[in-house]
Short mmCIF file of C-alpha atoms in Angstrom, two decimals:
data_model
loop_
_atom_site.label_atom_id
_atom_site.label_comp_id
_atom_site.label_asym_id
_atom_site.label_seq_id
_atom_site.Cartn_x
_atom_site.Cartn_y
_atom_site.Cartn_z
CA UNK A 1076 -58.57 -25.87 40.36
CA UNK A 1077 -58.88 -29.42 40.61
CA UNK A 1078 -58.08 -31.24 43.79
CA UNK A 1079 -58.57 -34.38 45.94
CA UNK A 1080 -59.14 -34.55 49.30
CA UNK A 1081 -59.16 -37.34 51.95
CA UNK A 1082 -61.54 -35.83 54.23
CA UNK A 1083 -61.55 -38.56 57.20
CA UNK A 1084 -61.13 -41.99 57.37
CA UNK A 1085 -62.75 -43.77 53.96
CA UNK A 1086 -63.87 -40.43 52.63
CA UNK A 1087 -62.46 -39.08 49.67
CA UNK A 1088 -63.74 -36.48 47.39
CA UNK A 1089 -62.74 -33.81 43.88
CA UNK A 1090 -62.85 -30.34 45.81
CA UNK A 1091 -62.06 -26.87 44.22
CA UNK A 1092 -58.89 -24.96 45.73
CA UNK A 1093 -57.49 -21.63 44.61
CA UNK A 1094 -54.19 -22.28 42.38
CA UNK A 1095 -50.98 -21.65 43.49
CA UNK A 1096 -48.83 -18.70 43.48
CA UNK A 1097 -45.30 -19.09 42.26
CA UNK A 1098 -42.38 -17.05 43.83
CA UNK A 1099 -39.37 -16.03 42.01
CA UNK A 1100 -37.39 -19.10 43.50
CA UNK A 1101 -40.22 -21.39 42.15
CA UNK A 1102 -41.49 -23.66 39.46
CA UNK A 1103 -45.01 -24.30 38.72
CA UNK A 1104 -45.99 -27.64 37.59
CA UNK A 1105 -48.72 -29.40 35.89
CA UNK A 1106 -49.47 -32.01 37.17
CA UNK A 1107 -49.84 -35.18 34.69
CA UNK A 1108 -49.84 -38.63 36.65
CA UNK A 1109 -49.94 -38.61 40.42
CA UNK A 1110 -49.20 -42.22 42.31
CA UNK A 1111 -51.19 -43.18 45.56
CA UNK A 1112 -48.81 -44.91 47.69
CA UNK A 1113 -48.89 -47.17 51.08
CA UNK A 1114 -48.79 -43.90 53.01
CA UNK A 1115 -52.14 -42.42 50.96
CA UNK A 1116 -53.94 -45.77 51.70
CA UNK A 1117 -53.26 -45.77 55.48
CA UNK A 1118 -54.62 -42.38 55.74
CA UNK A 1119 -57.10 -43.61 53.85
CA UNK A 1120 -58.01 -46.05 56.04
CA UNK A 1121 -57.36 -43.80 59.11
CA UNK A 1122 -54.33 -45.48 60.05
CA UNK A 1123 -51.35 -42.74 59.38
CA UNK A 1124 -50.67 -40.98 62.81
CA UNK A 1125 -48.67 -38.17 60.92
CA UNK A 1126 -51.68 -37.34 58.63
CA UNK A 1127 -53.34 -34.13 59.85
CA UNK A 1128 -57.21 -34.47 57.91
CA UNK A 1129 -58.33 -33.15 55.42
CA UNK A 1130 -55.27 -33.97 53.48
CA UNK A 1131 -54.23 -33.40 49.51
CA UNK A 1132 -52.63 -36.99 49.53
CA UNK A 1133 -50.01 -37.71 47.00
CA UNK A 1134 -46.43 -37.18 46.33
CA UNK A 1135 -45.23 -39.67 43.64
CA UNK A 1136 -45.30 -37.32 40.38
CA UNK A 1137 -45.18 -37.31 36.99
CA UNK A 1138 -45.80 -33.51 35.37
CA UNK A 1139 -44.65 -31.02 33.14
CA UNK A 1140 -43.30 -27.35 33.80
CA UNK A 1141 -45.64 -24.27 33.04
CA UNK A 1142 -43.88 -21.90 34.07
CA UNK A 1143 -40.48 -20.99 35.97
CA UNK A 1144 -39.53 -17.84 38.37
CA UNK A 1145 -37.11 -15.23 38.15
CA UNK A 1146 -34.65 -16.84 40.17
CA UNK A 1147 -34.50 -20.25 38.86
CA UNK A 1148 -31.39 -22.00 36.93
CA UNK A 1149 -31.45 -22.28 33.38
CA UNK A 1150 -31.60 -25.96 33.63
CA UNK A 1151 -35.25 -25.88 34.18
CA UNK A 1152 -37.66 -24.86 31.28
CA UNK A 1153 -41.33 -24.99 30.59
CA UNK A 1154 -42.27 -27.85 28.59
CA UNK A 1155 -39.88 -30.40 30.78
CA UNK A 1156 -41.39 -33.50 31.78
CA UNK A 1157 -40.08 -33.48 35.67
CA UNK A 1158 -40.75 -35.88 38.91
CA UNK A 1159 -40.63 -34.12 42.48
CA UNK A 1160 -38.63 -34.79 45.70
CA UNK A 1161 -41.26 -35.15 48.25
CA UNK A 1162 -39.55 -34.14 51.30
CA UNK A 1163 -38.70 -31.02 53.25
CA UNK A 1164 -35.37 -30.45 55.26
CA UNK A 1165 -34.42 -27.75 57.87
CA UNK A 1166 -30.85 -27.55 57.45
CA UNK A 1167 -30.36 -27.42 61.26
CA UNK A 1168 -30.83 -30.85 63.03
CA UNK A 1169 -28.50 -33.44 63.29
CA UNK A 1170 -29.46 -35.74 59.89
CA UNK A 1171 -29.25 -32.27 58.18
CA UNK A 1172 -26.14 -31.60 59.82
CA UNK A 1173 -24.41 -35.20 58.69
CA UNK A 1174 -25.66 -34.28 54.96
CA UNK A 1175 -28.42 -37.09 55.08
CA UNK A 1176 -31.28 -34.45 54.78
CA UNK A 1177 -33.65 -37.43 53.66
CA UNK A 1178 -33.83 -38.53 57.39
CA UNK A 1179 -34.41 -34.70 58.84
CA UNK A 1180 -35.73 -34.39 62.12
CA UNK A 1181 -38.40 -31.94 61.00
CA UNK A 1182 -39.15 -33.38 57.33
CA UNK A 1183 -42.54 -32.80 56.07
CA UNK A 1184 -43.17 -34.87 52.96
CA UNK A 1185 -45.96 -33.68 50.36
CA UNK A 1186 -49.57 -35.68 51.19
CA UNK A 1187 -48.60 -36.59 54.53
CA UNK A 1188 -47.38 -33.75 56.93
CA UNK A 1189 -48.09 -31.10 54.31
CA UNK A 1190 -50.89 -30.68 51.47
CA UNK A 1191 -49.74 -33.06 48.64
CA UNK A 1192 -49.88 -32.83 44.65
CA UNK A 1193 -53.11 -34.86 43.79
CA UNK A 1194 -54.17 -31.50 42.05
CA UNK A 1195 -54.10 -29.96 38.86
CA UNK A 1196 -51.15 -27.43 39.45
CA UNK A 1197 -48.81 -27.12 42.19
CA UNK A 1198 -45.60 -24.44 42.87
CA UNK A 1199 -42.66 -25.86 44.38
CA UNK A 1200 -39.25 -24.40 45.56
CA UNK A 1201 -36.87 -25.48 41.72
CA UNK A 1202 -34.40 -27.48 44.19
CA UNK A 1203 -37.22 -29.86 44.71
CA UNK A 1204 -37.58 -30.14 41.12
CA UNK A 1205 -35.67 -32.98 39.37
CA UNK A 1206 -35.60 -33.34 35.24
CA UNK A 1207 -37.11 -36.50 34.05
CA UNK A 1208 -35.06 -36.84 31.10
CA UNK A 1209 -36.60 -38.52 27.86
CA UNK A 1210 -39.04 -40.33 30.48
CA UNK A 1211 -42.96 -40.03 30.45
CA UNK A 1212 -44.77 -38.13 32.73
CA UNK A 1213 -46.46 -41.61 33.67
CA UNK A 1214 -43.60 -43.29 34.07
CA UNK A 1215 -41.97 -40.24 36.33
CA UNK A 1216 -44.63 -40.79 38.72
CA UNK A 1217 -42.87 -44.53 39.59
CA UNK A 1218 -39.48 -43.05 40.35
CA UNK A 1219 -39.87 -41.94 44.12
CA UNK A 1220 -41.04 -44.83 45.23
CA UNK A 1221 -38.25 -46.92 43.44
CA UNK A 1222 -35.55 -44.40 44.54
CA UNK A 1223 -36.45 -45.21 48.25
CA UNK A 1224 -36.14 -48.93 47.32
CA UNK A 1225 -32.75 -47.66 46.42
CA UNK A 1226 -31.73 -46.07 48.74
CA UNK A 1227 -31.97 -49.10 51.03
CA UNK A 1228 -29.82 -51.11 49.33
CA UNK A 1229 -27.22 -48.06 49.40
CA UNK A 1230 -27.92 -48.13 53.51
CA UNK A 1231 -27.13 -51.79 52.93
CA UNK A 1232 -23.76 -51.36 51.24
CA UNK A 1233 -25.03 -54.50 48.68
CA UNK A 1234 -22.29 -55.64 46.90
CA UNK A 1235 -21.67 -58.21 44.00
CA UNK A 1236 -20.75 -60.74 46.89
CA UNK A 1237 -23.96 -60.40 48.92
CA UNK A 1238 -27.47 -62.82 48.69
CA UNK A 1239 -30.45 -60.18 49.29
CA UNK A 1240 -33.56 -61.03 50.80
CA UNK A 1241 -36.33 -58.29 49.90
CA UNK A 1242 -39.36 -59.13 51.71
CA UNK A 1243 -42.35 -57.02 50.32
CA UNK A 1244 -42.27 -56.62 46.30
CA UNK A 1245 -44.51 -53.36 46.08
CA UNK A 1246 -42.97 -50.66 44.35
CA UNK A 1247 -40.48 -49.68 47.24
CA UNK A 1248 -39.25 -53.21 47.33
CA UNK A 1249 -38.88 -53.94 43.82
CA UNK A 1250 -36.85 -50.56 43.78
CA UNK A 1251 -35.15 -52.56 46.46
CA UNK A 1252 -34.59 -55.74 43.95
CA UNK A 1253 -33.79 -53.49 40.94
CA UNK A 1254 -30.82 -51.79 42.71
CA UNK A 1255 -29.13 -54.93 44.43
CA UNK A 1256 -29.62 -57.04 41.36
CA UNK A 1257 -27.73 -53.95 39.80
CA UNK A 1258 -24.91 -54.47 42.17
CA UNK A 1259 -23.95 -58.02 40.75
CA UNK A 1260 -25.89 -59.49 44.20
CA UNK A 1261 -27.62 -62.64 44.12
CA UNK A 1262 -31.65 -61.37 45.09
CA UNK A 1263 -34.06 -63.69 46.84
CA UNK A 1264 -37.69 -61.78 46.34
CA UNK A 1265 -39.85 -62.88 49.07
CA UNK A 1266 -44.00 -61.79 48.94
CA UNK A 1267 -46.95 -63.34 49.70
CA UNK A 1268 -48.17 -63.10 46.26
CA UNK A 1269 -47.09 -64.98 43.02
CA UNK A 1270 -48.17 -62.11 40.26
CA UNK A 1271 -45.85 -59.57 42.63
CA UNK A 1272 -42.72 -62.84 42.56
CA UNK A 1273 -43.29 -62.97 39.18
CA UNK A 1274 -42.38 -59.59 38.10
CA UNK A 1275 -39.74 -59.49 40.83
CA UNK A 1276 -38.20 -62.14 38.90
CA UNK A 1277 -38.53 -60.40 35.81
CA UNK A 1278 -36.87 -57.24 37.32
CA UNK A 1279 -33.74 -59.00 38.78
CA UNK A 1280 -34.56 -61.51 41.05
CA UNK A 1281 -32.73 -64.71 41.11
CA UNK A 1282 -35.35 -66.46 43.35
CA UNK A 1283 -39.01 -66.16 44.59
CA UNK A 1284 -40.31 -67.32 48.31
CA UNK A 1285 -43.87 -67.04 48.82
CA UNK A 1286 -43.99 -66.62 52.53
CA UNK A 1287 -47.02 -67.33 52.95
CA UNK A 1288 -47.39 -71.06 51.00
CA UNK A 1289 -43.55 -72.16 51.39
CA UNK A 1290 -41.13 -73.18 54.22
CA UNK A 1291 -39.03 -69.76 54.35
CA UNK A 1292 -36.24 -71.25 56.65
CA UNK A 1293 -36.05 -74.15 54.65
CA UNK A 1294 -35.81 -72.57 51.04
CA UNK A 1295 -33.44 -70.00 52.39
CA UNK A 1296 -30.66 -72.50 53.92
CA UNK A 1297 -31.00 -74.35 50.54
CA UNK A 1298 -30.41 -71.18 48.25
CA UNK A 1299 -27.70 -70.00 50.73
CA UNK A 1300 -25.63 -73.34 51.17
CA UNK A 1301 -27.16 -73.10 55.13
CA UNK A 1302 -25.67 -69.48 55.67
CA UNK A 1303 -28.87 -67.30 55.23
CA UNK A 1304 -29.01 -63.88 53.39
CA UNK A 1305 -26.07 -61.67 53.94
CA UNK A 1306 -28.75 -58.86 53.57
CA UNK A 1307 -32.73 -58.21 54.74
CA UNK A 1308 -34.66 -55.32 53.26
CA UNK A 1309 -37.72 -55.20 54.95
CA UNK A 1310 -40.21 -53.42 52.88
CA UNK A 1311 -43.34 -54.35 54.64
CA UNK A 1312 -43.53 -53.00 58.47
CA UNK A 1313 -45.76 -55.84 60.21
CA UNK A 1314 -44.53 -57.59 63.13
CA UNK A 1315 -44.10 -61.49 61.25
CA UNK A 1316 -41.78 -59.56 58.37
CA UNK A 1317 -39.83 -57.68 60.92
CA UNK A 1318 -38.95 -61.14 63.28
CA UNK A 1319 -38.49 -63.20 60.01
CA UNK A 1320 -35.77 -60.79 59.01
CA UNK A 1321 -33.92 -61.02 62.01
CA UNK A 1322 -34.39 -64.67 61.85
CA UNK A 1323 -33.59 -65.18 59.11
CA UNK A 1324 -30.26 -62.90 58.06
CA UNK A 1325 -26.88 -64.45 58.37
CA UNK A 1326 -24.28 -64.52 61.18
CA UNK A 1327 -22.83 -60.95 60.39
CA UNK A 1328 -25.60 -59.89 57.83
CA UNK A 1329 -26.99 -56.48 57.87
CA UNK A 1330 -30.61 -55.92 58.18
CA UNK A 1331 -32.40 -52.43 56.70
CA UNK A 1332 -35.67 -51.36 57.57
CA UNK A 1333 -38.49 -49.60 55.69
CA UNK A 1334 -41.31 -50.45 56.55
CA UNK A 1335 -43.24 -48.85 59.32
CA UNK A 1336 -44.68 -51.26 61.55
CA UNK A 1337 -48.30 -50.57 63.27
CA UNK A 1338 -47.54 -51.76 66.38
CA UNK A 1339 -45.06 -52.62 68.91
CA UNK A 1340 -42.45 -55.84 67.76
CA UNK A 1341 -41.28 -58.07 70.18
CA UNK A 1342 -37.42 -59.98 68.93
CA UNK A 1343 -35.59 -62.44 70.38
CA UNK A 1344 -32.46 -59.98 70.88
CA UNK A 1345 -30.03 -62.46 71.67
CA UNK A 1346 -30.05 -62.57 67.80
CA UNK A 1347 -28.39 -59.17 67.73
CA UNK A 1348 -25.63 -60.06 69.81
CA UNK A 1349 -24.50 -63.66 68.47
CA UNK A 1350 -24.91 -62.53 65.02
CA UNK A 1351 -23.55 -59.14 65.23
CA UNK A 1352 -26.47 -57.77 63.31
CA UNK A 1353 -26.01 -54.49 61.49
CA UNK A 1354 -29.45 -53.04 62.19
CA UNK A 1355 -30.26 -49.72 59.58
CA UNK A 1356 -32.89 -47.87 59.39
CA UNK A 1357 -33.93 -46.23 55.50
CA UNK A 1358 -35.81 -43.49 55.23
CA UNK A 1359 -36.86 -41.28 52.01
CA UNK A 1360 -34.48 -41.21 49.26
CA UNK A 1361 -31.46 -38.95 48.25
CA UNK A 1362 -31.45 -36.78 44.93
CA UNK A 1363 -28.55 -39.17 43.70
CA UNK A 1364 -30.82 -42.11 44.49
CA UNK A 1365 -33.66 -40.31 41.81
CA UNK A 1366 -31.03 -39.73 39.50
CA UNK A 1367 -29.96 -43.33 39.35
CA UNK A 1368 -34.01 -44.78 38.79
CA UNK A 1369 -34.26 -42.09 36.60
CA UNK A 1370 -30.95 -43.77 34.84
CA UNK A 1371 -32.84 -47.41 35.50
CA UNK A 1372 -35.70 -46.54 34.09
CA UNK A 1373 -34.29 -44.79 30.30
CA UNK A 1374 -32.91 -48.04 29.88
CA UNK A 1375 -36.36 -49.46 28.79
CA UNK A 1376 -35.83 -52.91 30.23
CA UNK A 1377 -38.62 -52.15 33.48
CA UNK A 1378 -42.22 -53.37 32.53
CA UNK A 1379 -43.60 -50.31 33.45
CA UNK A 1380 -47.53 -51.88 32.66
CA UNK A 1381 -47.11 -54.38 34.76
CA UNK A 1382 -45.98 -52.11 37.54
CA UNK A 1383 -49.23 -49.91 36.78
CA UNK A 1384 -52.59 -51.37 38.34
CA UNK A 1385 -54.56 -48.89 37.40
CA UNK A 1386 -55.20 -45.73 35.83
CA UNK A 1387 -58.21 -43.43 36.72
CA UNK A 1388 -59.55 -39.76 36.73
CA UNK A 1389 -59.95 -37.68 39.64
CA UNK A 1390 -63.45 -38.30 39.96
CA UNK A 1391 -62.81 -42.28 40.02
CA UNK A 1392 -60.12 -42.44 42.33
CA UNK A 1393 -62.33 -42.70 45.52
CA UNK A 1394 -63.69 -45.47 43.95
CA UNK A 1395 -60.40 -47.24 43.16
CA UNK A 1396 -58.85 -46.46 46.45
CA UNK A 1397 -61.99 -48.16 48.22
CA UNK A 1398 -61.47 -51.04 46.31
CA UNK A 1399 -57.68 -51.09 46.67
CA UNK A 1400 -58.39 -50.79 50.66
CA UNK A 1401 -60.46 -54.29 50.12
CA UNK A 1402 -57.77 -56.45 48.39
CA UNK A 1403 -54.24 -54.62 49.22
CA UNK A 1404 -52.22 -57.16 48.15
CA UNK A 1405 -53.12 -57.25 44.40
CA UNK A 1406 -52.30 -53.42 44.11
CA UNK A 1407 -48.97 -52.47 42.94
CA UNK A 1408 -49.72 -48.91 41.83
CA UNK A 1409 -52.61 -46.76 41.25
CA UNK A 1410 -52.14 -44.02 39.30
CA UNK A 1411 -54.53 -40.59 39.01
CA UNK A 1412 -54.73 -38.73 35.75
CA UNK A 1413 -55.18 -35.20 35.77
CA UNK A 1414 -54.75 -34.59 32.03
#
């Protein structure tokens, strides 16, 4: 079957693997849209330590059932239209142990520590399978990356009292913006570009910072009466976003982090004392965090175009991911179709 394959750094190509086998515990899937992701374009670009090449990238997924084993629940039937959680667990280490399996020890999350789905078929354990409802397959493949957008704002504990700060509107952060808007907060969408503010706005956010053209400090003390943001999601991981969101956040604010930053951050830590920071890390998302973008998303109110950069066939998306590696910053998603 059909497959892409990130062979080293800037060198992607259509291979042919052997299809899958499915157990009796498993369902196999067609797979319909598959997302590249942040992740994908740092391996890409040879920059994703936990990448192991050659990789199957891909783990954002929009696809149908084919076929179902022996063992699987009822609940699951060919002809569903599904999306897939990503991400392994062992059961054993301490996350696992606490119930928060999305930050296990020894996770191994499709296209990254593990081959990923940017193929035709692919067989799955069922638990890792999660009904997409009335959605489309190409709108399934947007829910994992909002559901970890989500999940932030649940490590946050947002509620309809807070002013947000979600620096970074890609997918995860507008996930991010979605969710707290949802929670009654007030949202404060911060990005360097103003197509990305734009449809922040559009999905919840009361205000838009361009962090790159305005006076951050200065527009946040005068949306926040002078208090700062109760809450920072950082959704980028580079050193600037990190130190502006400890800057930034109010006396007693909570700060969550998602982003992976390339390189070592230096903070001024008496910030963490006089403030009495909450510092979180987010990582992943949990099932209940897919079923509530899944929720989001029936709604019909999320302008699912505007979300979608681009479209293209296997055979194209070297092509697209080269140019996506040359202007980041105008890429919200990029989808493969495998038809």
């Amino acid at each position: 079957m059909k497959a892409i394959q990130i062979t080293e750094p800037s060198i992607m190509k259509v291979i042919d693997i052997a299809e899958p086998q499915m157990g009796d515990d498993e369902v196999l899937l067609k797979m319909k849209y598959v997302g590249f992701c942040g992740s994908d374009l740092n391996t890409f670009r040879g920059g994703n330590p936990m990448v192991k090449m050659p990789v199957v990238p891909g783990h954002e997924v929009g696809a149908e059932i084919v076929k179902v084993g022996k063992k699987v629940p009822d609940g699951l039937k060919p002809g569903m239209t599904v999306t897939v959680n990503p991400y392994t667990n062992c059961g054993k280490c301490a996350s696992c142990r606490n119930g928060r399996v999305n930050a296990c020890e020894h996770n191994e999350t499709l296209g990254v520590q593990r081959w990923g789905a940017m193929c035709e078929y692919i067989s799955l354990p069922w638990v890792k399978v999660i009904s997409a409802g009335q959605l489309s397959p190409r709108t399934s493949a947007l829910i994992e990356p909002m559901s970890v957008g989500f999940h932030a704002v649940s490590r946050a504990q947002v509620t309809d009292i807070d002013i947000v700060m979600v620096i970074g509107c890609g997918m995860v952060g507008m996930g991010a913006v979605v969710r707290a808007a949802q929670r009654g907060a007030v949202v404060i969408a911060a990005d360097i570009d103003d197509e990305k503010l734009s449809i922040a706005k559009q999905m919840g956010a009361s205000y838009a910072v361009n962090t790159k053209t305005e006076d951050v400090h200065a527009r946040l003390m005068e949306m926040t009466s002078g208090f700062g943001p109760d809450v920072v999601i950082e959704a980028v991981g580079s050193i600037p976003t990190y130190q502006m969101a400890i800057n930034e956040v109010a006396f007693t604010g909570r700060v969550v982090c998602i982003g992976y930053a390339k390189s070592e951050v230096s903070f001024q830590t008496k910030y963490f004392v006089q403030k009495e920071l909450d510092i979180r890390g987010s990582r992943n998302a949990l099932p209940s965090d897919f079923r509530a973008v899944i929720h989001y998303l029936e709604r019909g109110t999320c302008p699912v175009d505007r979300l979608i950069s681009n479209e293209v066939e296997p055979e194209e998306a070297a092509s697209a991911m080269e140019q996506w590696a040359a202007d980041p910053g105008k890429v919200f998603r990029l989808l493969v179709h495998f038809g």
